[in-house]
Coordinates of C-alpha atoms in Angstrom, one line a residue:
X1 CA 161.3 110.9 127.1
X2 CA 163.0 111.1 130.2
X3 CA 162.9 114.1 133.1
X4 CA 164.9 116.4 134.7
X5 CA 164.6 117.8 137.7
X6 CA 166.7 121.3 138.2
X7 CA 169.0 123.2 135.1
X8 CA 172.3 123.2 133.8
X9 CA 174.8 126.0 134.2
X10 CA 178.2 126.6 134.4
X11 CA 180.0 129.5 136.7
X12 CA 181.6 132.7 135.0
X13 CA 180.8 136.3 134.1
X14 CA 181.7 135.8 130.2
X15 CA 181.1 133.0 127.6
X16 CA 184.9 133.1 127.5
X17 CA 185.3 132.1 130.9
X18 CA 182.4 129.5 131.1
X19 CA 183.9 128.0 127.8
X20 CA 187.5 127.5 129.5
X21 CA 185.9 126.2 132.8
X22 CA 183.5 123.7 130.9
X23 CA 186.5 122.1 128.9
X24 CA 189.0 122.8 132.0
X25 CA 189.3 118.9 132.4
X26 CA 190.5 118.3 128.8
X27 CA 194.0 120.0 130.0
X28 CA 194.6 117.4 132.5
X29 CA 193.5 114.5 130.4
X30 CA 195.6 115.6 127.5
X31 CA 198.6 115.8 129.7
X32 CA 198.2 112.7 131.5
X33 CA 198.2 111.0 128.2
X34 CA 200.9 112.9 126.7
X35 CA 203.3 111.5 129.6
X36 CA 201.9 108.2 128.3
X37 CA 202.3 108.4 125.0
X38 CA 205.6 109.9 125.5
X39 CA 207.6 107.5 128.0
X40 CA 205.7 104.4 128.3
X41 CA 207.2 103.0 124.9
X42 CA 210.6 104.2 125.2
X43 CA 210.1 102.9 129.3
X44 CA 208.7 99.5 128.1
X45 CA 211.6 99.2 125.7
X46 CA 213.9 99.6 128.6
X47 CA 212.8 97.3 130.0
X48 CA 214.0 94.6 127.5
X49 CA 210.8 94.4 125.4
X50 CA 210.6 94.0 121.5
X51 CA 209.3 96.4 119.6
X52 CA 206.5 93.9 118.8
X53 CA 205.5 92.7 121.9
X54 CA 205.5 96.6 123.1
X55 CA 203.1 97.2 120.7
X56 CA 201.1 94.6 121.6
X57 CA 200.9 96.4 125.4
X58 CA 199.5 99.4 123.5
X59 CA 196.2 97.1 122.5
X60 CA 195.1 98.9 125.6
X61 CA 194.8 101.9 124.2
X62 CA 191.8 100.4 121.6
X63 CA 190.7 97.9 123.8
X64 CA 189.8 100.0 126.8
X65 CA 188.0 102.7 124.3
X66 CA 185.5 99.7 122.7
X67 CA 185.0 98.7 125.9
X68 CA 184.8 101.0 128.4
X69 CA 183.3 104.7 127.0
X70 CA 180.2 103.1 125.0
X71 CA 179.3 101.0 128.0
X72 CA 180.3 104.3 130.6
X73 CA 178.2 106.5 127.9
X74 CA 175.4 104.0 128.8
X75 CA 175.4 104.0 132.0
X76 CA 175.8 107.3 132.6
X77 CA 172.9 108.5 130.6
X78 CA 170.8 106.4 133.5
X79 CA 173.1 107.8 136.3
X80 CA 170.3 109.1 138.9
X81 CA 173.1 110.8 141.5
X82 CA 171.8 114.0 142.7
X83 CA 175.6 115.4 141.7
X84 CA 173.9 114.7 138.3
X85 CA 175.6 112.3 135.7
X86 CA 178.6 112.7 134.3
X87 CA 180.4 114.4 136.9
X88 CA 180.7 111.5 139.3
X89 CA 182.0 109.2 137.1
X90 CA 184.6 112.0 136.0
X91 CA 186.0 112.1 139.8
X92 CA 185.7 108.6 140.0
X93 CA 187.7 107.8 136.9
X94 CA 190.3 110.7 137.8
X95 CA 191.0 108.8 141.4
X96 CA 191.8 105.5 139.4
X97 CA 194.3 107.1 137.0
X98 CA 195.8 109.1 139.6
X99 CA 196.3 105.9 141.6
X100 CA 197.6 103.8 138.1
X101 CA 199.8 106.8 137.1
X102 CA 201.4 106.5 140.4
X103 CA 202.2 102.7 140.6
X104 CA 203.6 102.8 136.8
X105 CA 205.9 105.6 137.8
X106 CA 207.5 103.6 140.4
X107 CA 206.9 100.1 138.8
X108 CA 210.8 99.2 139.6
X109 CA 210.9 100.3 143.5
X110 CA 206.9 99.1 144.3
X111 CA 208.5 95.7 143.1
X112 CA 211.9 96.0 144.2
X113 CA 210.0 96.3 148.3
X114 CA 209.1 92.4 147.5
X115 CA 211.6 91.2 144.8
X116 CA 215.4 92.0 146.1
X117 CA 217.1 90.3 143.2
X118 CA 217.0 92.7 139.9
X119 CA 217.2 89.3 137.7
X120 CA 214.2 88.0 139.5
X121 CA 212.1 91.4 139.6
X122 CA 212.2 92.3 135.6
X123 CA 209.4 90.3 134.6
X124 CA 207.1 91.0 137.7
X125 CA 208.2 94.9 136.6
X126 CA 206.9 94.2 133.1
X127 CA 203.9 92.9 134.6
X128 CA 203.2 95.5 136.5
X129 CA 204.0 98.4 134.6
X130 CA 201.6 97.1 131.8
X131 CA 198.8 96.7 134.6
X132 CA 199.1 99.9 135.6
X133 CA 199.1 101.1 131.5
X134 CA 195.8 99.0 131.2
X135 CA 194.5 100.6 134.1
X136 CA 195.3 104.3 133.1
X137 CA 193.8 103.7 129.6
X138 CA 190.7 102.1 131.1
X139 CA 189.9 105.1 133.6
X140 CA 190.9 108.0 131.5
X141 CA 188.9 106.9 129.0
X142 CA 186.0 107.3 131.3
X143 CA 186.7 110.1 132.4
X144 CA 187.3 111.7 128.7
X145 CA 184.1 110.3 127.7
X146 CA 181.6 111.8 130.4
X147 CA 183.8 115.0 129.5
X148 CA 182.6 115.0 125.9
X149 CA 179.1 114.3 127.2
X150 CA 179.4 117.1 129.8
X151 CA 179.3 119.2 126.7
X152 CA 177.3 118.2 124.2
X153 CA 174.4 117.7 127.3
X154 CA 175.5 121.8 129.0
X155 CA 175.7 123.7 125.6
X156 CA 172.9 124.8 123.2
X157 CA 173.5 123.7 119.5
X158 CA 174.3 126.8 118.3
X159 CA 177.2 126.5 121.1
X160 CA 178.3 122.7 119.9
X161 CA 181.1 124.0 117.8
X162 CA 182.2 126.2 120.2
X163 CA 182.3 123.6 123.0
X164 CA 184.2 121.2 120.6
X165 CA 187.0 124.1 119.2
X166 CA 187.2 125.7 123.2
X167 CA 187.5 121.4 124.0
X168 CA 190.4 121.5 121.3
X169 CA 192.4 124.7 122.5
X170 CA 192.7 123.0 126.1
X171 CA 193.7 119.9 124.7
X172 CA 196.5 121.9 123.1
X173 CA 197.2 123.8 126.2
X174 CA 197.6 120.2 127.6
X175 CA 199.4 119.3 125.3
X176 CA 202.4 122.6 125.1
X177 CA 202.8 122.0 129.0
X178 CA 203.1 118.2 128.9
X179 CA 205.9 118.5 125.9
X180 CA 207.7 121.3 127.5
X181 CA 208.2 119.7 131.0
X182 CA 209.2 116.7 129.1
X183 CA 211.6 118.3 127.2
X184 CA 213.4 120.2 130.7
X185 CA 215.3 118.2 132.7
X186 CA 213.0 118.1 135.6
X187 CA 215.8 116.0 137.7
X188 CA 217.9 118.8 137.7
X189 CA 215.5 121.3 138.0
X190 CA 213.5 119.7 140.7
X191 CA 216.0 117.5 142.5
X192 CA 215.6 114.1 143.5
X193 CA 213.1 114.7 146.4
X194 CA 210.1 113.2 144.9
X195 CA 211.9 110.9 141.8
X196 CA 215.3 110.7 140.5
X197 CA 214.3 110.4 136.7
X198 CA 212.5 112.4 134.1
X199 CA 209.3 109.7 134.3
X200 CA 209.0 109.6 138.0
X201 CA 208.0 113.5 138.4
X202 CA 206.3 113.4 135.0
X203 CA 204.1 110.9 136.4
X204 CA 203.2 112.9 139.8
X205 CA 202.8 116.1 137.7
X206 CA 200.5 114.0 135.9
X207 CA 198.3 113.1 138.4
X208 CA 198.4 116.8 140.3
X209 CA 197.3 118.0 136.9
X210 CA 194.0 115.5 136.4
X211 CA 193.0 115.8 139.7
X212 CA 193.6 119.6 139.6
X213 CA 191.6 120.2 135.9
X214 CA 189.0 117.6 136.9
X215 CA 187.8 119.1 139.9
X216 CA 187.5 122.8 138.2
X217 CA 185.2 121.5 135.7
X218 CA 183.3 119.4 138.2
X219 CA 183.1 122.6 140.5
X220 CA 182.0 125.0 137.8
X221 CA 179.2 123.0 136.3
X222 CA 176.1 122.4 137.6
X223 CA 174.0 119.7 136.2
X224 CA 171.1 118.6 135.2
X225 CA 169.7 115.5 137.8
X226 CA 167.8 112.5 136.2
X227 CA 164.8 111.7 137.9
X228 CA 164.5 108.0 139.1
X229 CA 161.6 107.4 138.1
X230 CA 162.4 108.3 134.5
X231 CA 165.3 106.1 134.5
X232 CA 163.0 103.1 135.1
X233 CA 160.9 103.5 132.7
X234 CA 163.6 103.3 129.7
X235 CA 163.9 99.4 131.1
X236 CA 167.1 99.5 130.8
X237 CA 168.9 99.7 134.4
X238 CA 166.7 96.5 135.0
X239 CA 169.2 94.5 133.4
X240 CA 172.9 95.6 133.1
X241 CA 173.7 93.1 130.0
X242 CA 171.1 95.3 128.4
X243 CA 173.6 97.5 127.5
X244 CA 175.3 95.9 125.3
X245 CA 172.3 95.2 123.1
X246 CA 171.7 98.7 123.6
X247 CA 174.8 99.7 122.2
X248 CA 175.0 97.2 119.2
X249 CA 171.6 98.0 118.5
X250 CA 172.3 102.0 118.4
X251 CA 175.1 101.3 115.9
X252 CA 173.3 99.3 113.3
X253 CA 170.6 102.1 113.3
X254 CA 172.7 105.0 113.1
X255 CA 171.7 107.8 111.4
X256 CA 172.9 108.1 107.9
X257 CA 175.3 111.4 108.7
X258 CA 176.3 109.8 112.2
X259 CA 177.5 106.9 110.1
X260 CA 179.3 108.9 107.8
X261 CA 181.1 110.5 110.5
X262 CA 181.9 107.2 112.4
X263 CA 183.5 106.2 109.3
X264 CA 185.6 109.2 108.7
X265 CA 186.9 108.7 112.1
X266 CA 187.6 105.4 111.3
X267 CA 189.8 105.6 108.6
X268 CA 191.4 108.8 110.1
X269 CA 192.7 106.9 113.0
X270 CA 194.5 103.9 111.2
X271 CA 196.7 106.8 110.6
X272 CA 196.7 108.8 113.8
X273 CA 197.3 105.6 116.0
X274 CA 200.9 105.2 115.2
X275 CA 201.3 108.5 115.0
X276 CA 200.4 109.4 118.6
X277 CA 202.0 106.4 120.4
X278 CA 205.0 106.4 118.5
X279 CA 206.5 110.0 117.1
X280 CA 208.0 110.9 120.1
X281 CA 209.9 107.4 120.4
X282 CA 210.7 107.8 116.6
X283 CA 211.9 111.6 116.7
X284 CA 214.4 110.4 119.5
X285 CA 215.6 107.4 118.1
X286 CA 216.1 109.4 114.7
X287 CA 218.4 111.5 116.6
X288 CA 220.5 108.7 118.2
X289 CA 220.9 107.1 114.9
X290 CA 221.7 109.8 112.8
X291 CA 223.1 112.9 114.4
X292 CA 223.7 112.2 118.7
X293 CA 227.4 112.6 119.1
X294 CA 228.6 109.6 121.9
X295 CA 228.8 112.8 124.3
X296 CA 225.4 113.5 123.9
X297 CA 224.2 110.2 125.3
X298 CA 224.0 110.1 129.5
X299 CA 222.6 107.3 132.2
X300 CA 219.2 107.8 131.6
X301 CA 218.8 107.0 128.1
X302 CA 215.0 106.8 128.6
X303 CA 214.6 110.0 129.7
X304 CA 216.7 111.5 126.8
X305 CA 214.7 110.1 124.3
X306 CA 212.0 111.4 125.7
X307 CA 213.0 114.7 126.3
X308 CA 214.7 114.7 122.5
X309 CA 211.1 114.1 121.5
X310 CA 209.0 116.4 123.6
X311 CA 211.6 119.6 122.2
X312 CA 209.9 118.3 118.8
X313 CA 206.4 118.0 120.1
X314 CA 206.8 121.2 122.0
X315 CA 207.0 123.2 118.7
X316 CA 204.5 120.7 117.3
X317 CA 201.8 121.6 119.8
X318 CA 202.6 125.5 119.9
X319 CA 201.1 125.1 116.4
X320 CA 198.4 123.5 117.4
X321 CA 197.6 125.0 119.6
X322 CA 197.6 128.2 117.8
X323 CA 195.7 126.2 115.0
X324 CA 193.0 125.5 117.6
X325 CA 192.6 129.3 118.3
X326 CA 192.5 130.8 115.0
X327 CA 190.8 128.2 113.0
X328 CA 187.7 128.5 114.7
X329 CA 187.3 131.9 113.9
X330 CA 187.6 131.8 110.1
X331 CA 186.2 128.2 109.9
X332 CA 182.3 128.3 108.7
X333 CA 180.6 126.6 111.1
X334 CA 177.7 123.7 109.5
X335 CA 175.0 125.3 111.4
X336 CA 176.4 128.7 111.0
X337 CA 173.1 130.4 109.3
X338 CA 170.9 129.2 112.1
X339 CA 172.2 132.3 115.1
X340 CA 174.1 134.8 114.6
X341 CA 177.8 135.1 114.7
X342 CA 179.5 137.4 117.2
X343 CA 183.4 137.4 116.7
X344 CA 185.6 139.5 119.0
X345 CA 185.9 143.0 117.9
X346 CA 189.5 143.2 117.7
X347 CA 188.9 140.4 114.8
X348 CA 185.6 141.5 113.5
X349 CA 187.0 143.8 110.7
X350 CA 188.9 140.9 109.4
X351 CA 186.4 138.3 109.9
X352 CA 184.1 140.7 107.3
X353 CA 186.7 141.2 105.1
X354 CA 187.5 137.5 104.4
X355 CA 184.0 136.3 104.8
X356 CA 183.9 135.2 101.0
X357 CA 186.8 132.8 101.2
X358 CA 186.0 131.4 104.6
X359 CA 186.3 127.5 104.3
X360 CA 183.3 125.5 105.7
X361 CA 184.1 122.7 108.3
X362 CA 183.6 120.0 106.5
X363 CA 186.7 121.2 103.6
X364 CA 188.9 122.1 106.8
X365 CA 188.6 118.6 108.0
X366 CA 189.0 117.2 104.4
X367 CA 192.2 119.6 104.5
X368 CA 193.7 118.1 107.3
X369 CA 193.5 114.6 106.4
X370 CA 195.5 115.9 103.1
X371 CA 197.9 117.4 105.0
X372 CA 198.2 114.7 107.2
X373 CA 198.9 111.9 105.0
X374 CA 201.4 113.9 102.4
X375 CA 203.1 114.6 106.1
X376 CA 203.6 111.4 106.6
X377 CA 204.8 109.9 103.4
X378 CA 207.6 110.7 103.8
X379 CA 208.8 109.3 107.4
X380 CA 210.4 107.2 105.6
X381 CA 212.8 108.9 104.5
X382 CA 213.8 111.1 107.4
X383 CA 217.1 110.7 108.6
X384 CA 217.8 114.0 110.3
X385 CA 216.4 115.1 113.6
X386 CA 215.5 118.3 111.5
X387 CA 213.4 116.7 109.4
X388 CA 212.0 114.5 111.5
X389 CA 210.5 117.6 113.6
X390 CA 209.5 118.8 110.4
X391 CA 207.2 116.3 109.8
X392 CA 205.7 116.2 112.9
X393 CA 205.3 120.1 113.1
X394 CA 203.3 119.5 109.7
X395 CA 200.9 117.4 111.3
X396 CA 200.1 119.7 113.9
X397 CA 197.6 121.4 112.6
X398 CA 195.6 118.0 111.2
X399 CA 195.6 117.6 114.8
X400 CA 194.2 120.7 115.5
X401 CA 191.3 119.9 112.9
X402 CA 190.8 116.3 114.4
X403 CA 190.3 117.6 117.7
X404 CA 187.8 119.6 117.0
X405 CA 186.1 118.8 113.7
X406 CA 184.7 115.2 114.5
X407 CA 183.2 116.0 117.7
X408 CA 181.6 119.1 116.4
X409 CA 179.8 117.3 113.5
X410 CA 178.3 114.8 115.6
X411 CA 177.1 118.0 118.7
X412 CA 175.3 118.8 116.3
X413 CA 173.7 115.9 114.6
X414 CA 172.7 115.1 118.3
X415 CA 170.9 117.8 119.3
X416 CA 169.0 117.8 116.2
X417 CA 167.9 114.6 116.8
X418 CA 167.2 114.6 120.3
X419 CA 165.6 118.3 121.0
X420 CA 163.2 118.8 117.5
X421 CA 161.5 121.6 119.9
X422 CA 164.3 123.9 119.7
X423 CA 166.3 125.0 122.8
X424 CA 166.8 128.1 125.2
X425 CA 169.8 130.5 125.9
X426 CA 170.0 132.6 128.4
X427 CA 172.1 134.0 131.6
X428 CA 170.8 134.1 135.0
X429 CA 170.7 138.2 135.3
X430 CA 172.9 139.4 138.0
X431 CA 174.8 136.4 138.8
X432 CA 177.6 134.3 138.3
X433 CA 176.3 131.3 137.4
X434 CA 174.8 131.3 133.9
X435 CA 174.1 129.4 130.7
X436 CA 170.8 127.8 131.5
X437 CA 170.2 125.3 128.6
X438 CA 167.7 123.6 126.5
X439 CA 165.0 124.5 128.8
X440 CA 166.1 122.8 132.2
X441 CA 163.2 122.5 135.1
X442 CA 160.6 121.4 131.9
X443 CA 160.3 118.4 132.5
X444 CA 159.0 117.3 129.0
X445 CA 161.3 119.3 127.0
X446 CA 163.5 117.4 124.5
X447 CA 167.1 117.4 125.4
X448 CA 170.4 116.5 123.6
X449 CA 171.5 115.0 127.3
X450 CA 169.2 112.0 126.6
X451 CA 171.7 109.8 124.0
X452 CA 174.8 112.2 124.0
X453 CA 176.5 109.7 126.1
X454 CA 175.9 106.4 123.6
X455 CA 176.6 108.3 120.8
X456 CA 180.0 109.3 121.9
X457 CA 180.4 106.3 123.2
X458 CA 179.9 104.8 119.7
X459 CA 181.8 107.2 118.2
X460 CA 184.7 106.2 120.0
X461 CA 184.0 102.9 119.0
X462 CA 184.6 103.9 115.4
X463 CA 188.0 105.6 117.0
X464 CA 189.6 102.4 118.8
X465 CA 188.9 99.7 116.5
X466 CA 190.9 101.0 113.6
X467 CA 193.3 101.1 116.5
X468 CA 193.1 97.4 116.7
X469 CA 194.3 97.2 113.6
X470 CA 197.0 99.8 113.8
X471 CA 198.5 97.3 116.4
X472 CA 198.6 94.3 113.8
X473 CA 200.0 96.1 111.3
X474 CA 202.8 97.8 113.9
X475 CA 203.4 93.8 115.7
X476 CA 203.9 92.6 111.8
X477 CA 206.3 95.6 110.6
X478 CA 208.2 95.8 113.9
X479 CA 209.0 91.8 114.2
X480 CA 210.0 91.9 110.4
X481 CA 212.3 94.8 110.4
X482 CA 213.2 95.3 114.3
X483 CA 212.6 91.8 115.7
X484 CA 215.4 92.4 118.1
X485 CA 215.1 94.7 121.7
X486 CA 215.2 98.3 120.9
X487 CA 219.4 99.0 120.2
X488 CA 218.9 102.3 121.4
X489 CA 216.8 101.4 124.8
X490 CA 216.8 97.4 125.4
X491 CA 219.1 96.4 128.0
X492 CA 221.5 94.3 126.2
X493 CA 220.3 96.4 122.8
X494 CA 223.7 97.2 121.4
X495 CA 225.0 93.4 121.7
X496 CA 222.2 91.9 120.0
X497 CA 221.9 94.6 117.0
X498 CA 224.7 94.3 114.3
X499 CA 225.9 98.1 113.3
X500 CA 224.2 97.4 109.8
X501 CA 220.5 97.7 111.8
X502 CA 220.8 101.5 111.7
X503 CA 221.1 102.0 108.1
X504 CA 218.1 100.4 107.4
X505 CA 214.3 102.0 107.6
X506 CA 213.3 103.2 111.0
X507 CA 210.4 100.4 112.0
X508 CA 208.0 103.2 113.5
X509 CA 208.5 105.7 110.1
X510 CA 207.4 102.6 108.1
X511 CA 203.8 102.4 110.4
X512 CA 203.6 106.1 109.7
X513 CA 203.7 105.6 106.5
X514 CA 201.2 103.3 105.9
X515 CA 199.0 105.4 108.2
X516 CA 198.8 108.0 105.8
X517 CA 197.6 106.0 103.3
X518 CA 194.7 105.0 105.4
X519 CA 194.4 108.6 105.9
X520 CA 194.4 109.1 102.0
X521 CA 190.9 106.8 102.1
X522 CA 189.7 109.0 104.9
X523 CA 190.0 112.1 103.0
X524 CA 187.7 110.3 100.5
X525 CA 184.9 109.1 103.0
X526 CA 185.0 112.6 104.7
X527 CA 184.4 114.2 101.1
X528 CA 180.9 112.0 100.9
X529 CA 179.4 113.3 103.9
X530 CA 178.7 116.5 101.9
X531 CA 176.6 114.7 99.6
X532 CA 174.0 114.0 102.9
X533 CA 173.7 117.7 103.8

């Protein structure tokens, strides 16, 4: 068993405070990807890519998750640093994507220094703007993973749910402020001091806000240090390529309710994967099809999309985020008869009078995947901005659940299985710095900080590679029924795509669709897990 040398805390006078310093990061993370999510498809279009081949730039997305948060899991678990062993790689991984965020934002100008001839810089632009995407997914998947770590390895696991729904309310923070200055017009707000579009200034709000968030979190906890001595005796940092082995290993010997979890994740994300990286595109092109007036569209056609999609997200996260809130509270949580449950008082007297019909977790998450899917359905058939924002505003609250419900399970399932002993809870009397956990400064006491890392790693495993495939099935629908450049984005869209295009099915509506009936099959596979309790 490995051994730690000093304890972990976090700063703050309340659990309140801790809680929202602990998961401060998640803010920034969310919003960085939110500008991603947001502009990079509609900016990629606009640059004269297909649908298709965009879609096949968002392989990223998976690719960097199998790849990079098992093996940074790993490899963190073994980090000796005396700043302990998440942390640095969270400041390390925030540099990089502050650094990538800043190059894709000025992609065209970086390349137009070299390349004077616009003919002649396009596909050099292309190039690099999906470098730079490769780059952001890559780090901020590090740094989201050592995040999720930080958690599971600083809470007690009476606290797990807690960490995961306090994780989920920043994430929606993240996400209400990332929608609503995407749906201003920053530009005229702002000037042109800094950029002259919409992208530009989201991008260096982007990276003020990971740096910002990340370096709260890293200030306000204190960690744990792994002692050298105990990190060579695992064997493992003798041999990087170990890691691997390590990893595959851990996943064909998972635990049977790790598994099941995996699994629901799985199947939940065929569904969220279009979902994420393509609402915004499809709420905004839904409104240039059907209802935009040829007033209503302006110069900067990429930023109007986006900001006609981010008015719709707005709403959609406000309900989120509210979701992320409330649900906690009146959510049973699966360890919930092991402590003792201490709601506000302003909410006690309700808490008591509803505790009979109190859902558990486990039927909220089931819930969500419902909700989800009959969401979904019908995209297809939207042909209103209205309903459109409908739909997604639906969905908010699945999201709400997802966030929260996944990582909460699997807190849990780790720190039974890595501190049997039981753990400690206390403050530090007198003093800001409190939350001392699973008996830090013993150095042979059991704690959940030994595999916390791989096993979010793997989780997110179990998270990308249905990505994988929601990128197939996107390349397949998009070259079949929108195999030209984007009419409403590409550069020489409106010449190329005969008037009839827009009566047909919206490309992205038809991915959402068949998302939710992954999601349908996810509801199923979540329903098992009950039956290993």
């Amino acid at each position: 068993m490995a051994a730690f040398a000093g304890e972990s805390s976090i700063r703050g006078s309340s659990e309140t405070m801790r809680m929202v310093l602990l998961t401060f990061c998640t803010i920034g993370i969310t919003f960085t990807w939110g500008v991603e999510m947001t502009y990079c498809t509609p900016y990629l279009l606009s640059l004269g890519l297909s649908k298709s081949n965009t879609s096949m730039v968002w392989i990223a997305g998976p690719l960097s998750g199998l790849i990079v948060q098992p093996v940074i899991g790993v490899l963190s678990d073994e980090n000796t640093s005396k700043w302990g062993r998440r942390r640095p790689m969270m400041v390390l991984g925030a540099l990089i994507v502050a650094a990538a965020m800043l190059v894709l934002g000025f992609t065209k100008e970086l390349v137009g220094f070299f390349v004077a001839d616009a003919e002649a810089a396009r596909i050099p632009t292309i190039f690099l703007a999906v470098l730079s995407i490769y780059v952001v997914d890559f780090a901020i998947n590090a740094v989201m993973s050592c995040s999720r770590s930080l958690i599971v390895d600083t809470l007690p696991i009476e606290k797990q749910q807690s960490g995961a729904a306090w994780a989920s309310r920043m994430s929606a923070i993240g996400n209400v402020v990332g929608y609503a200055g995407g749906a201003i017009d920053l530009v005229r707000i702002l000037g042109t001091t800094f950029g002259d579009t919409q992208f530009k200034l989201l991008t260096i709000i982007a990276v003020l806000a990971i740096l910002g968030t990340t370096a709260v979190t890293c200030w306000a906890v204190t960690e744990k240090v792994l002692l050298p001595g105990a990190a060579r005796k695992t064997g493992a940092n003798q041999n990087r390529f170990q890691v691997v082995s390590q990893i595959y290993a851990t996943i064909l010997h998972l635990p049977p309710r790790i598994r099941a979890i995996c699994w629901a994740q799985f199947w939940s994300w065929i569904g969220w994967f279009p979902f994420l990286f393509y609402s915004t595109t499809w709420v905004g092109e839904t409104y240039f099809r059907y209802d935009a007036p040829e007033s209503a569209k302006s110069g900067d056609t990429l930023g109007d999309i986006g900001r006609i999609g981010s008015q719709a997200f707005v709403l959609s996260s406000m309900i989120t985020l509210t979701g992320s809130l409330v649900l906690p509270l009146v959510v049973r949580s699966p360890d919930e008869e092991s402590y003792t449950h201490r709601p506000h008082p302003a909410l006690a007297s309700v808490l008591r009078f509803c505790e009979g019909s109190r859902p558990d977790l486990l039927t909220t998450w089931i819930g969500g995947h419902v909700l989800f899917a009959i969401s979904m359905m019908f995209a297809p058939f939207a042909t209103s901005y209205r309903f459109a924002t409908v739909l997604v505003c639906l969905c908010a609250v699945p999201w709400a659940i997802a966030g929260w419900a996944p990582s909460a399970f699997l807190g849990i399932e780790v720190n039974k299985l890595a501190s049997e002993g039981g753990s400690a809870y206390r403050q530090v009397p007198g003093a800001d710095v409190e939350m001392t956990v699973l008996g830090e400064g013993l150095q042979d006491a059991g704690s959940s900080a030994e595999l916390s890392g791989i096993y979010f790693g793997i989780l997110n495993v179990y998270t990308t590679l249905p990505q994988f495939v929601g990128t197939f099935i996107s390349m397949i629908v998009f070259a079949l029924l929108e195999p030209g450049t984007s009419r409403e984005l590409g550069a020489d869209g409106d010449k190329k795509t005969s008037p009839a295009a827009a009566t047909g099915p919206n490309a992205i509506s038809v991915c959402l669709f068949i998302g939710a009936m992954s999601t349908v099959v996810s509801a199923v596979v979540t329903r098992k897990l009950r039956k290993l309790d």
